[in-house]
Coordinates of C-alpha atoms and ligand atoms in Angstrom, one line a residue:
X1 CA 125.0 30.6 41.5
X2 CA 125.1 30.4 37.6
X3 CA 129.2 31.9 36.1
X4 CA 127.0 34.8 33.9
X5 CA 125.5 35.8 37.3
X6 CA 128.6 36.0 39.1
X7 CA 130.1 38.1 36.5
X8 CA 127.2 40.6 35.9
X9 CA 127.2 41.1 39.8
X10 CA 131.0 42.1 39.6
X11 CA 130.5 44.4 36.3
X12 CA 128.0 45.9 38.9
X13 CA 130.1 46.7 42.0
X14 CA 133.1 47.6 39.5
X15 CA 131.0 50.6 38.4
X16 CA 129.9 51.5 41.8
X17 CA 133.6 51.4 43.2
X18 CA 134.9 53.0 40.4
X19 CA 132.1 56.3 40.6
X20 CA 132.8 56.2 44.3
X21 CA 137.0 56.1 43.6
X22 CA 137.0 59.0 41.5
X23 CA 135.2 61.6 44.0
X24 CA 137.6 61.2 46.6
X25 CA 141.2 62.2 45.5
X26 CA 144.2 60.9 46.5
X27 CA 142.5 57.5 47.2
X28 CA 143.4 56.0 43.8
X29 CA 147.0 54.6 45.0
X30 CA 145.8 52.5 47.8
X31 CA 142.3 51.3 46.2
X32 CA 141.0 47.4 46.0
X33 CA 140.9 46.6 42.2
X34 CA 137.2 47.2 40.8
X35 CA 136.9 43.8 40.6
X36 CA 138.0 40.5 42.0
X37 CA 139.8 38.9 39.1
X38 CA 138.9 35.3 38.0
X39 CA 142.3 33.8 39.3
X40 CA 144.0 36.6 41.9
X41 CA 147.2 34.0 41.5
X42 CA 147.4 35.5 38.5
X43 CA 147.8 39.3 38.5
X44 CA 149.6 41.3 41.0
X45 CA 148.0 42.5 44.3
X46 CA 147.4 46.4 45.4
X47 CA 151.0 47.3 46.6
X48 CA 151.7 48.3 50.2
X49 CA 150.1 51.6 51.6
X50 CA 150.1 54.3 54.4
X51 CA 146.9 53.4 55.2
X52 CA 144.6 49.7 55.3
X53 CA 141.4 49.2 53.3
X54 CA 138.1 48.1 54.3
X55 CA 137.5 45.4 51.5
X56 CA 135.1 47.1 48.5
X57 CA 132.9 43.8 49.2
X58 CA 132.2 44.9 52.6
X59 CA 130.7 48.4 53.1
X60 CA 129.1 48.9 56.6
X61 CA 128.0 52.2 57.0
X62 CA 126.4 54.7 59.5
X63 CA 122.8 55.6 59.3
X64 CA 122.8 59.6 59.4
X65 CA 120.9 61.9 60.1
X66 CA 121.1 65.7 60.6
X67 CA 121.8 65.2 64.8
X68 CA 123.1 61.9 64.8
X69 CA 124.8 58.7 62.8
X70 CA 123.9 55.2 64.0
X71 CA 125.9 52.3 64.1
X72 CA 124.8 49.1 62.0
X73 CA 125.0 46.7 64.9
X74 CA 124.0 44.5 62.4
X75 CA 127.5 44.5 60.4
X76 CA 129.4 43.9 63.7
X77 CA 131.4 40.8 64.7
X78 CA 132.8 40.5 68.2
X79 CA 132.4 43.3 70.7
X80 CA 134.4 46.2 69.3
X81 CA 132.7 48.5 67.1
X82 CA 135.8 50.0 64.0
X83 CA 136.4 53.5 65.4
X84 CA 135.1 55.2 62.1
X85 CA 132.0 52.9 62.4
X86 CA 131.3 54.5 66.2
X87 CA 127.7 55.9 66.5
X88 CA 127.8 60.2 66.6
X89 CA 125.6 62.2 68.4
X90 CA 126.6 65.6 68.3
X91 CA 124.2 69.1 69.1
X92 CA 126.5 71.8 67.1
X93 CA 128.9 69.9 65.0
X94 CA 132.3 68.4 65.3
X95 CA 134.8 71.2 66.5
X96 CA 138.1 71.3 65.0
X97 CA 140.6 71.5 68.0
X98 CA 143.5 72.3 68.0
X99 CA 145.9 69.4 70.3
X100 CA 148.6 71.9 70.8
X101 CA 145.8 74.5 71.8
X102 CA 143.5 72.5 73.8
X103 CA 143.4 73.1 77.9
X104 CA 141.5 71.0 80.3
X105 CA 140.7 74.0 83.4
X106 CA 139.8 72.1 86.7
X107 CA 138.8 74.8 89.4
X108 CA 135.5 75.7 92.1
X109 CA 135.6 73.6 95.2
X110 CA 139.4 72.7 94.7
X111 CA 142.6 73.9 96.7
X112 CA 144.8 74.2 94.1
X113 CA 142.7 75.3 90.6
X114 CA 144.8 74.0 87.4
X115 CA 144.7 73.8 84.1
X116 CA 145.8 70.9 82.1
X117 CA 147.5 70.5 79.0
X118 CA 146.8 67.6 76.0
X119 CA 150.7 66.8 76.8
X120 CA 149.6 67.0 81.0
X121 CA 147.2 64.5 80.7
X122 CA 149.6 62.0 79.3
X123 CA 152.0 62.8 81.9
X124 CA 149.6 60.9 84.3
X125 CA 148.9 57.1 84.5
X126 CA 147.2 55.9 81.8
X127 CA 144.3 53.4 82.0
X128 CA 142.4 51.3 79.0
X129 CA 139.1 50.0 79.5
X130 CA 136.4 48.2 76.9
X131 CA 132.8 49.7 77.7
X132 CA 130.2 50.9 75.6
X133 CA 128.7 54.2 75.3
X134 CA 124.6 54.3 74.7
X135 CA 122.6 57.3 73.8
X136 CA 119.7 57.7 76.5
X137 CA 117.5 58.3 73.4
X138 CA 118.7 54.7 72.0
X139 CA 114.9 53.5 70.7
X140 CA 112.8 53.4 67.7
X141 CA 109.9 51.7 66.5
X142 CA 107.4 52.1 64.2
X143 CA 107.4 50.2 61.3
X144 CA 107.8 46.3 60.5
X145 CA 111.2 47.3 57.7
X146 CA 113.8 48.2 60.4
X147 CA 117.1 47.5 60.7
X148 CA 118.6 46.8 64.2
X149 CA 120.8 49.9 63.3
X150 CA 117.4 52.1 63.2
X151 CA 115.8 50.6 66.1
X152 CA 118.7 51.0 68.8
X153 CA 122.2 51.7 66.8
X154 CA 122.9 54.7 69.4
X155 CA 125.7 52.5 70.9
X156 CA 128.9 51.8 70.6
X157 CA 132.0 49.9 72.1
X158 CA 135.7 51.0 72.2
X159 CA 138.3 50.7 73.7
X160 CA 139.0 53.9 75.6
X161 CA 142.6 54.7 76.8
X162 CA 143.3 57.6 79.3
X163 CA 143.7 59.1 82.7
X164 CA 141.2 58.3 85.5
X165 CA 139.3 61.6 87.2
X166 CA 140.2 60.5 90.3
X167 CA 143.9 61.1 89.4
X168 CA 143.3 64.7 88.5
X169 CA 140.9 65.3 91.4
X170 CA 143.8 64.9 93.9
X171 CA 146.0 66.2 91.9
X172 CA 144.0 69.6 92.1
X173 CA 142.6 69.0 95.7
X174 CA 138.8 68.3 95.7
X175 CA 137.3 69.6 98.6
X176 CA 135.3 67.2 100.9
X177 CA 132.3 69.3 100.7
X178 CA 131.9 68.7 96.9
X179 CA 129.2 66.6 95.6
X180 CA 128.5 67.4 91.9
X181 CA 131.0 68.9 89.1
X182 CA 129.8 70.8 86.1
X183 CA 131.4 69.5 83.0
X184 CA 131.9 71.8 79.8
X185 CA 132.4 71.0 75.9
X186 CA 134.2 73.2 73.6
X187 CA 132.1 72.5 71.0
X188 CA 129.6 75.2 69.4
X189 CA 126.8 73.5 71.5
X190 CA 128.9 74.2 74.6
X191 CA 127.4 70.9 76.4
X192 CA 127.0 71.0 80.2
X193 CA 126.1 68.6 82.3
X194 CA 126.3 68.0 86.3
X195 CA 127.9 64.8 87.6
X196 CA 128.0 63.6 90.9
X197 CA 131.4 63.8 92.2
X198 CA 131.2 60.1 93.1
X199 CA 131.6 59.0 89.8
X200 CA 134.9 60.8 89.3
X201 CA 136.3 59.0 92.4
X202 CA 134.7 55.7 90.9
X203 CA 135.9 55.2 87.6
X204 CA 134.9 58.2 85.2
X205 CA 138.0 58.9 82.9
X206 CA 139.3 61.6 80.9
X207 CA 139.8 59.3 77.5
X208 CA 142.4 60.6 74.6
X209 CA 142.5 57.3 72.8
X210 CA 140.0 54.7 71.7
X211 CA 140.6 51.2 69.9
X212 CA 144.6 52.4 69.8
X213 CA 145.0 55.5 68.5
X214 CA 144.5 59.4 69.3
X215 CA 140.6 59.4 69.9
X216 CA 138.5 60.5 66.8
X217 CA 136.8 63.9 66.6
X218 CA 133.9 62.6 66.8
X219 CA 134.2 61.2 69.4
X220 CA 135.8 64.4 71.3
X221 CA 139.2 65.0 70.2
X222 CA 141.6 65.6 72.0
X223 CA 139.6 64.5 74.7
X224 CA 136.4 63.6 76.3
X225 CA 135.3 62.8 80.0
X226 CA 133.6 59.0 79.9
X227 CA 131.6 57.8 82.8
X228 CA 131.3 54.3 82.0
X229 CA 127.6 52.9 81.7
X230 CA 126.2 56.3 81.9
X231 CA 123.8 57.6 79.9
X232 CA 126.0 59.0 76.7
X233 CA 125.3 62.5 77.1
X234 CA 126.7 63.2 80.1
X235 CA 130.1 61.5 78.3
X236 CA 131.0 64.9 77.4
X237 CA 133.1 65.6 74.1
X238 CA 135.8 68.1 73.4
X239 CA 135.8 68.6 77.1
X240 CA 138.0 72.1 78.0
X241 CA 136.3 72.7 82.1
X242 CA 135.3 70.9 85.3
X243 CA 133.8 72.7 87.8
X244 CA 133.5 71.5 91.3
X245 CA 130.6 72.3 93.6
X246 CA 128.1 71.5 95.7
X247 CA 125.3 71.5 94.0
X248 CA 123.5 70.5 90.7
X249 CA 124.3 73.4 87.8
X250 CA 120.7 72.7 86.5
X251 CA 122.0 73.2 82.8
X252 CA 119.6 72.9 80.0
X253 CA 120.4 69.4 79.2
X254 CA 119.2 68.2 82.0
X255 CA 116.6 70.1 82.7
X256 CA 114.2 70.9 79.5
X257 CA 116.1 67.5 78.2
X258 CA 117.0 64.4 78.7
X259 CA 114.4 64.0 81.8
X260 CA 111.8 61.7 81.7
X261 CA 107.9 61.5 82.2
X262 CA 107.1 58.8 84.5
X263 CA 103.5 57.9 86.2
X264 CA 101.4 60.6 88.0
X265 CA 103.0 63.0 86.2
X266 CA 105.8 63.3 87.7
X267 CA 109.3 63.7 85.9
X268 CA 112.5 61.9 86.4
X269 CA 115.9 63.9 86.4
X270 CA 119.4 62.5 86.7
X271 CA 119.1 58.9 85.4
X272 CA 122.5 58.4 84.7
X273 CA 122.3 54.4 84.6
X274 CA 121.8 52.8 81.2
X275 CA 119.4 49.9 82.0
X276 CA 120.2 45.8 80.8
X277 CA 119.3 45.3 77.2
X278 CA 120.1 42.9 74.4
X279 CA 119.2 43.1 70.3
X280 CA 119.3 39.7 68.3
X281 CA 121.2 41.2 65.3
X282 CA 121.4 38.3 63.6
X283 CA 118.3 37.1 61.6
X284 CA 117.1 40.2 61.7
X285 CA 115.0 42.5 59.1
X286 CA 116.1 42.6 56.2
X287 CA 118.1 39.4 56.4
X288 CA 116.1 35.6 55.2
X289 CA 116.6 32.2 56.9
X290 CA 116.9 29.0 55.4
X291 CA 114.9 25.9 57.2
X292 CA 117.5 24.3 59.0
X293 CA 120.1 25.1 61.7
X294 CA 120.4 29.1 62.6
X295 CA 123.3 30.4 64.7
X296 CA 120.8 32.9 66.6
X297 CA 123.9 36.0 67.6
X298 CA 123.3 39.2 69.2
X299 CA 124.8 42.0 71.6
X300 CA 123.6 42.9 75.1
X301 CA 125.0 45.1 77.7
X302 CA 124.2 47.1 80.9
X303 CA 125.0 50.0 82.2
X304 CA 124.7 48.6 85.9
X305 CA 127.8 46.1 85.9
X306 CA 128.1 42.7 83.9
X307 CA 125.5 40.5 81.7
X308 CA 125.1 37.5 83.6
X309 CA 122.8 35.5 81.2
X310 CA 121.2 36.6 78.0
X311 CA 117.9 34.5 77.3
X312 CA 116.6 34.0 74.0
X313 CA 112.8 32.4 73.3
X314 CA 111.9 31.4 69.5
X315 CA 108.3 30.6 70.3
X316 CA 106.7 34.2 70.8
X317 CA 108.1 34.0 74.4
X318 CA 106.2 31.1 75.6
X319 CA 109.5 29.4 76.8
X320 CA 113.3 31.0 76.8
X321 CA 116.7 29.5 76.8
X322 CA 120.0 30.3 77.8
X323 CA 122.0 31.7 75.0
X324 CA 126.1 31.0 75.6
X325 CA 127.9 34.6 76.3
X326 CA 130.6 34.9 74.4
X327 CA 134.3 35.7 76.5
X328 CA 135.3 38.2 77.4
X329 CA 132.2 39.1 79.6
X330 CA 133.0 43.0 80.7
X331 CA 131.9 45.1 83.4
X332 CA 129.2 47.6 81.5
X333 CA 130.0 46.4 78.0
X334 CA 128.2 45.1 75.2
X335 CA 128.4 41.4 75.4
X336 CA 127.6 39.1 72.3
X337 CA 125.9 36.0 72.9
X338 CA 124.5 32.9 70.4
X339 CA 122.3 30.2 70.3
X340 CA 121.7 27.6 68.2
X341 CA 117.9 26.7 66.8
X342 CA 116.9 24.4 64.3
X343 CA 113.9 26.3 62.3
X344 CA 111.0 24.3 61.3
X345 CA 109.9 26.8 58.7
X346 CA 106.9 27.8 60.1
X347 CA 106.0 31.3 61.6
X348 CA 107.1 32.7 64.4
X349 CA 109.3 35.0 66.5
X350 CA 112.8 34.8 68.2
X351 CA 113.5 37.8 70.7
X352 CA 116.5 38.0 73.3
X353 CA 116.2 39.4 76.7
X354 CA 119.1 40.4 79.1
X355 CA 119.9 39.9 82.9
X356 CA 122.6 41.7 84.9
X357 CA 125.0 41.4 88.0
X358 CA 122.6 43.4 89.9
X359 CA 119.8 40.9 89.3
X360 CA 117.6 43.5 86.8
X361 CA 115.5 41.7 84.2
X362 CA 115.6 43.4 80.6
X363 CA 111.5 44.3 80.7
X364 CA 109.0 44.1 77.8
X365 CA 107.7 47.0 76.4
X366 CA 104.4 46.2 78.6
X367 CA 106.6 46.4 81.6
X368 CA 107.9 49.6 80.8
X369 CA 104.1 51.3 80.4
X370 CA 103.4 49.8 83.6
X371 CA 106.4 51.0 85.2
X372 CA 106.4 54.8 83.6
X373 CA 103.1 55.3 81.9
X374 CA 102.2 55.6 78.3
X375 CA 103.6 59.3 78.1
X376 CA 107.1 58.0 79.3
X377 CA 108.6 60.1 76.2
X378 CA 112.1 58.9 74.5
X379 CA 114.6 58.4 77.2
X380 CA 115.9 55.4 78.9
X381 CA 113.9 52.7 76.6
X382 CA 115.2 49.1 76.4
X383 CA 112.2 47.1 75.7
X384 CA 112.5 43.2 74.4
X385 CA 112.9 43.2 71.1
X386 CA 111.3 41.0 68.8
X387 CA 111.7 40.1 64.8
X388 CA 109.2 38.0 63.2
X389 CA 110.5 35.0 61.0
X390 CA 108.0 34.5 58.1
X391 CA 107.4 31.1 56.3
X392 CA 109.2 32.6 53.2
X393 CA 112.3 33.2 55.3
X394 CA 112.2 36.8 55.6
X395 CA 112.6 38.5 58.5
X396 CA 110.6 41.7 59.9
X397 CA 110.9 44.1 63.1
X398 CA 108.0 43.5 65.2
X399 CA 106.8 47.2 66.2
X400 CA 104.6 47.6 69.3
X401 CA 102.7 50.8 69.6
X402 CA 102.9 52.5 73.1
X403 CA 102.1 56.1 72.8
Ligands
MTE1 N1 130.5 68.6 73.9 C1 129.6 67.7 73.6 N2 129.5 66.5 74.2 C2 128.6 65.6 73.9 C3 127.6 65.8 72.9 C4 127.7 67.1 72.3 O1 126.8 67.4 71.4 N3 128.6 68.0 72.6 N4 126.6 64.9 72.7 C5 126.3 64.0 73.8 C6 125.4 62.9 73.5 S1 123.8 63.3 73.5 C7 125.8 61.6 73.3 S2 124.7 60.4 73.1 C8 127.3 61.3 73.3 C9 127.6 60.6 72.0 O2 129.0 60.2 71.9 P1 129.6 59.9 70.5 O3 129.2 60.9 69.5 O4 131.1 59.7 70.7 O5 129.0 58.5 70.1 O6 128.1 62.4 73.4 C10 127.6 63.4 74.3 N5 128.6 64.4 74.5
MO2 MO1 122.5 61.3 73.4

C-alpha cells in the first residue's frame, strides 16, 4: 500500500472517531488517539483508565433491529462471544431492575414455597459453565449479500456463572408429582414458558454472571433461568417466578409461537432441542480470497451434547473433509473448527456441515423440506450453509428458496 494511501485512510477514521467521541460524554479521558501516529515510540500513550477500550480499528458491532440485535459471528475469534457483543432478543424492552429489589418466588407443587433474594442466590453453590444460547428463529436467507451475522447471528456463547435449579428445587421441596414448571420474566413482555421439570434436575441454572462479571441486562439482570442447549426462548430473562405443576401452562409463547408446521399439517409444540449446525465464517460474503492457501475457520454447535466432527467440502459437496476442532470441545457449545485449502482460482463453493455425540447429521436444506414440508415456517432451521467463491475472489451467500 502506497504512504499517501495509508495516510488518507487515517485522516478518514480520525474524523469518524472524532464525530463518534464527541456524542458520548465522559468518554473523552479514556479514548484511543484519532489516529495512530507515525512512530507511537514517540508520543505518550492514552493514560491508565477505569475502564478498557475496544481498539478504534476494530469496531464489531450488532446488527439491530426493532426485536432483536445479532451477533457478527463473523468478527469472532475463539469460542467466547464479548458480553456487549451477545446477540438480544427481547419482546418488550430491557427492564431496569433493581438488584436490591429483585425476588426470585419459587412456589405450586413444592412443600416449603420461598422466595429468593439476589443476595440468596449467591448464598448457594455456585457453578460456571461455557454453552451457547441460540434463538429457535436463528435463519435467514434470501439474497446472495449476506453476512453470516444476517443469516444465523441469533447465537451467542458465554460463560454463565450461577446456581443450579436443582439446588433450589430441594431446597424448596419439589414434589414427586411434578412434571413441568411455569417460568415468569419481569420484563414488560412478562415471558412464560413451561419446562419440564427434568431439565431443572439435569442441568438448567439460575445464571447471575456471564464471561466474569454481574450478568448484562440484556441478557436478564439480575438474573435469568438458562437451560443449556435449549431453544433461547425458553432461557427466560429477568426471571422473578417458578411455578411448579403438573402440567403444561399452555402460555402464548408456546402456543400461537414458537411451534412449528411439520408434514400433513400437523404442528410441532415443545422442541426445546437446538439441532447440530455449523457456519463457515471465514471467507464469507463480503470478504475476497486470494489464490493460494485459505485457512477455511468456522463455528458449529449442538444443542444435543458435543460436536464430534465438523466436515467441510470445497467442491459444491461432491466430496467433504474433516476439518480439525479446535480445544476445548464443550458439551452444547459453539465449537470453532478449520481447515486448510489451497484455492485454484476457479469457481466454486466451500460449505461446513456438523455431526454430534448423539450421531445427528447437520441436514441440507433439501433434507429439511423432506423432513417438515415446504410450509415448515421459521423455527428450528439449521440447513448447510453454503457461500460461493467467485473467480474475482469475492465471496457471496448462496440462498436457496424453500417456501
Ligand atoms: N423475560 C424474557 N425472557 C426472554 C425473552 C424476553 O423477551 N423476555 N426473549 C427470549 C428469546 S425469544 C430469546 S431468543 C432469548 C435471547 O436471549 P439474549 O437476549 O440474552 O440473547 O431470551 C429469551 N428470554
Ligand atoms: Mo428467540
Amino acid at each position: 500500500m502506497k504512504q499517501d494511501q495509508i495516510k488518507r485512510r487515517t485522516l478518514l477514521r480520525a474524523a469518524a472517531v472524532t464525530a463518534l467521541g464527541s456524542l458520548v460524554p465522559g468518554l473523552s479521558a479514556r479514548q484511543m488517539p484519532e489516529a495512530a501516529p507515525e512512530d507511537p515510540t514517540k508520543v505518550p500513550g492514552t493514560p491508565v483508565g477505569r475502564l478498557g477500550t475496544r481498539s478504534p480499528f476494530e469496531q464489531p458491532q450488532k446488527k439491530a433491529s426493532d426485536i432483536s440485535a445479532r451477533s457478527p459471528l463473523q468478527d469472532f475469534y475463539g469460542i467466547i462471544t464479548p458480553s456487549d457483543l451477545h446477540f438480544e432478543r427481547s419482546h418488550n424492552g430491557v427492564p431496569r431492575i433493581d438488584p436490591q429489589k429483585y425476588e426470585l418466588l419459587i412456589h405450586g407443587m413444592v412443600e416449603r414455597p420461598m422466595v429468593f433474594t439476589l443476595k440468596d442466590l449467591k448464598r448457594f453453590p455456585a457453578l460456571s459453565r461455557i454453552a451457547f444460547i441460540e434463538c429457535s428463529g436463528n435463519f435467514r436467507s434470501g439474497k446472495t449479500t449476506m453476512t453470516p451475522q444476517e443469516i444465523c447471528g441469533l447465537t451467542s456463547q458465554s460463560e454463565w456463572t450461577g446456581v443450579m435449579l436443582s439446588t433450589l428445587f430441594r431446597e424448596v421441596g419439589v414434589s414427586p408429582k411434578a412434571t413441568w414448571f411455569l417460568a415468569e420474566g419481569s420484563d414488560a413482555a412478562v415471558m412464560t414458558r413451561s419446562i419440564p421439570v427434568r431439565k431443572g434436575w439435569e442441568d438448567a441454572m439460575i445464571a447471575y454472571a456471564q464471561n466474569g462479571e454481574a450478568i448484562r441486562p440484556e441478557q436478564g439482570y439480575p438474573a435469568r433461568l438458562f437451560l443449556p442447549g435449549w431453544e433461547g426462548n425458553t432461557n427466560v430473562k429477568w426471571i422473578r417466578r417458578i411455578e411448579l405443576s403438573d402440567q403444561p401452562f399452555m402460555t402464548r409463547e408456546e402456543t400461537s409461537k414458537y411451534t412449528e408446521t411439520i408434514k400433513d399439517g400437523k404442528i410441532r409444540q415443545f422442541s426445546f432441542d437446538m439441532d447440530a449446525r455449523s457456519i463457515i465464517t471465514y471467507p464469507s460474503y463480503p470478504q475476497t480470497v486470494e489464490k493460494g492457501w485459505i485457512e477455511i475457520r468456522g463455528l458449529a454447535w449442538s444443542g444435543r451434547g458435543k460436536i464430534t466432527s465438523v466436515e467441510v467440502s470445497t467442491d459444491a459437496g461432491k466430496h467433504w473433509h474433516v476439518a480439525t476442532l479446535q480445544e476445548p470441545v464443550l458439551d452444547k457449545a459453539h465449537t470453532a473448527f478449520r481447515y486448510g485449502w489451497y484455492w485454484d482460482g476457479q469457481n466454486t463453493e466451500i460449505m461446513s456441515r456438523a455431526v454430534d455425540d448423539t450421531g445427528y447429521t447437520q441436514p441440507t436444506l433439501q433434507q429439511l423440506v423432506n423432513a417438515r414440508g415446504t410450509d415448515m415456517g421459521g423455527y428450528h432451521l439449521n440447513p448447510v450453509t453454503a457461500w460461493i467463491i467467485q473467480r474475482d475472489g469475492t465471496v457471496l451467500f448462496k440462498p436457496e428458496k424453500f417456501r
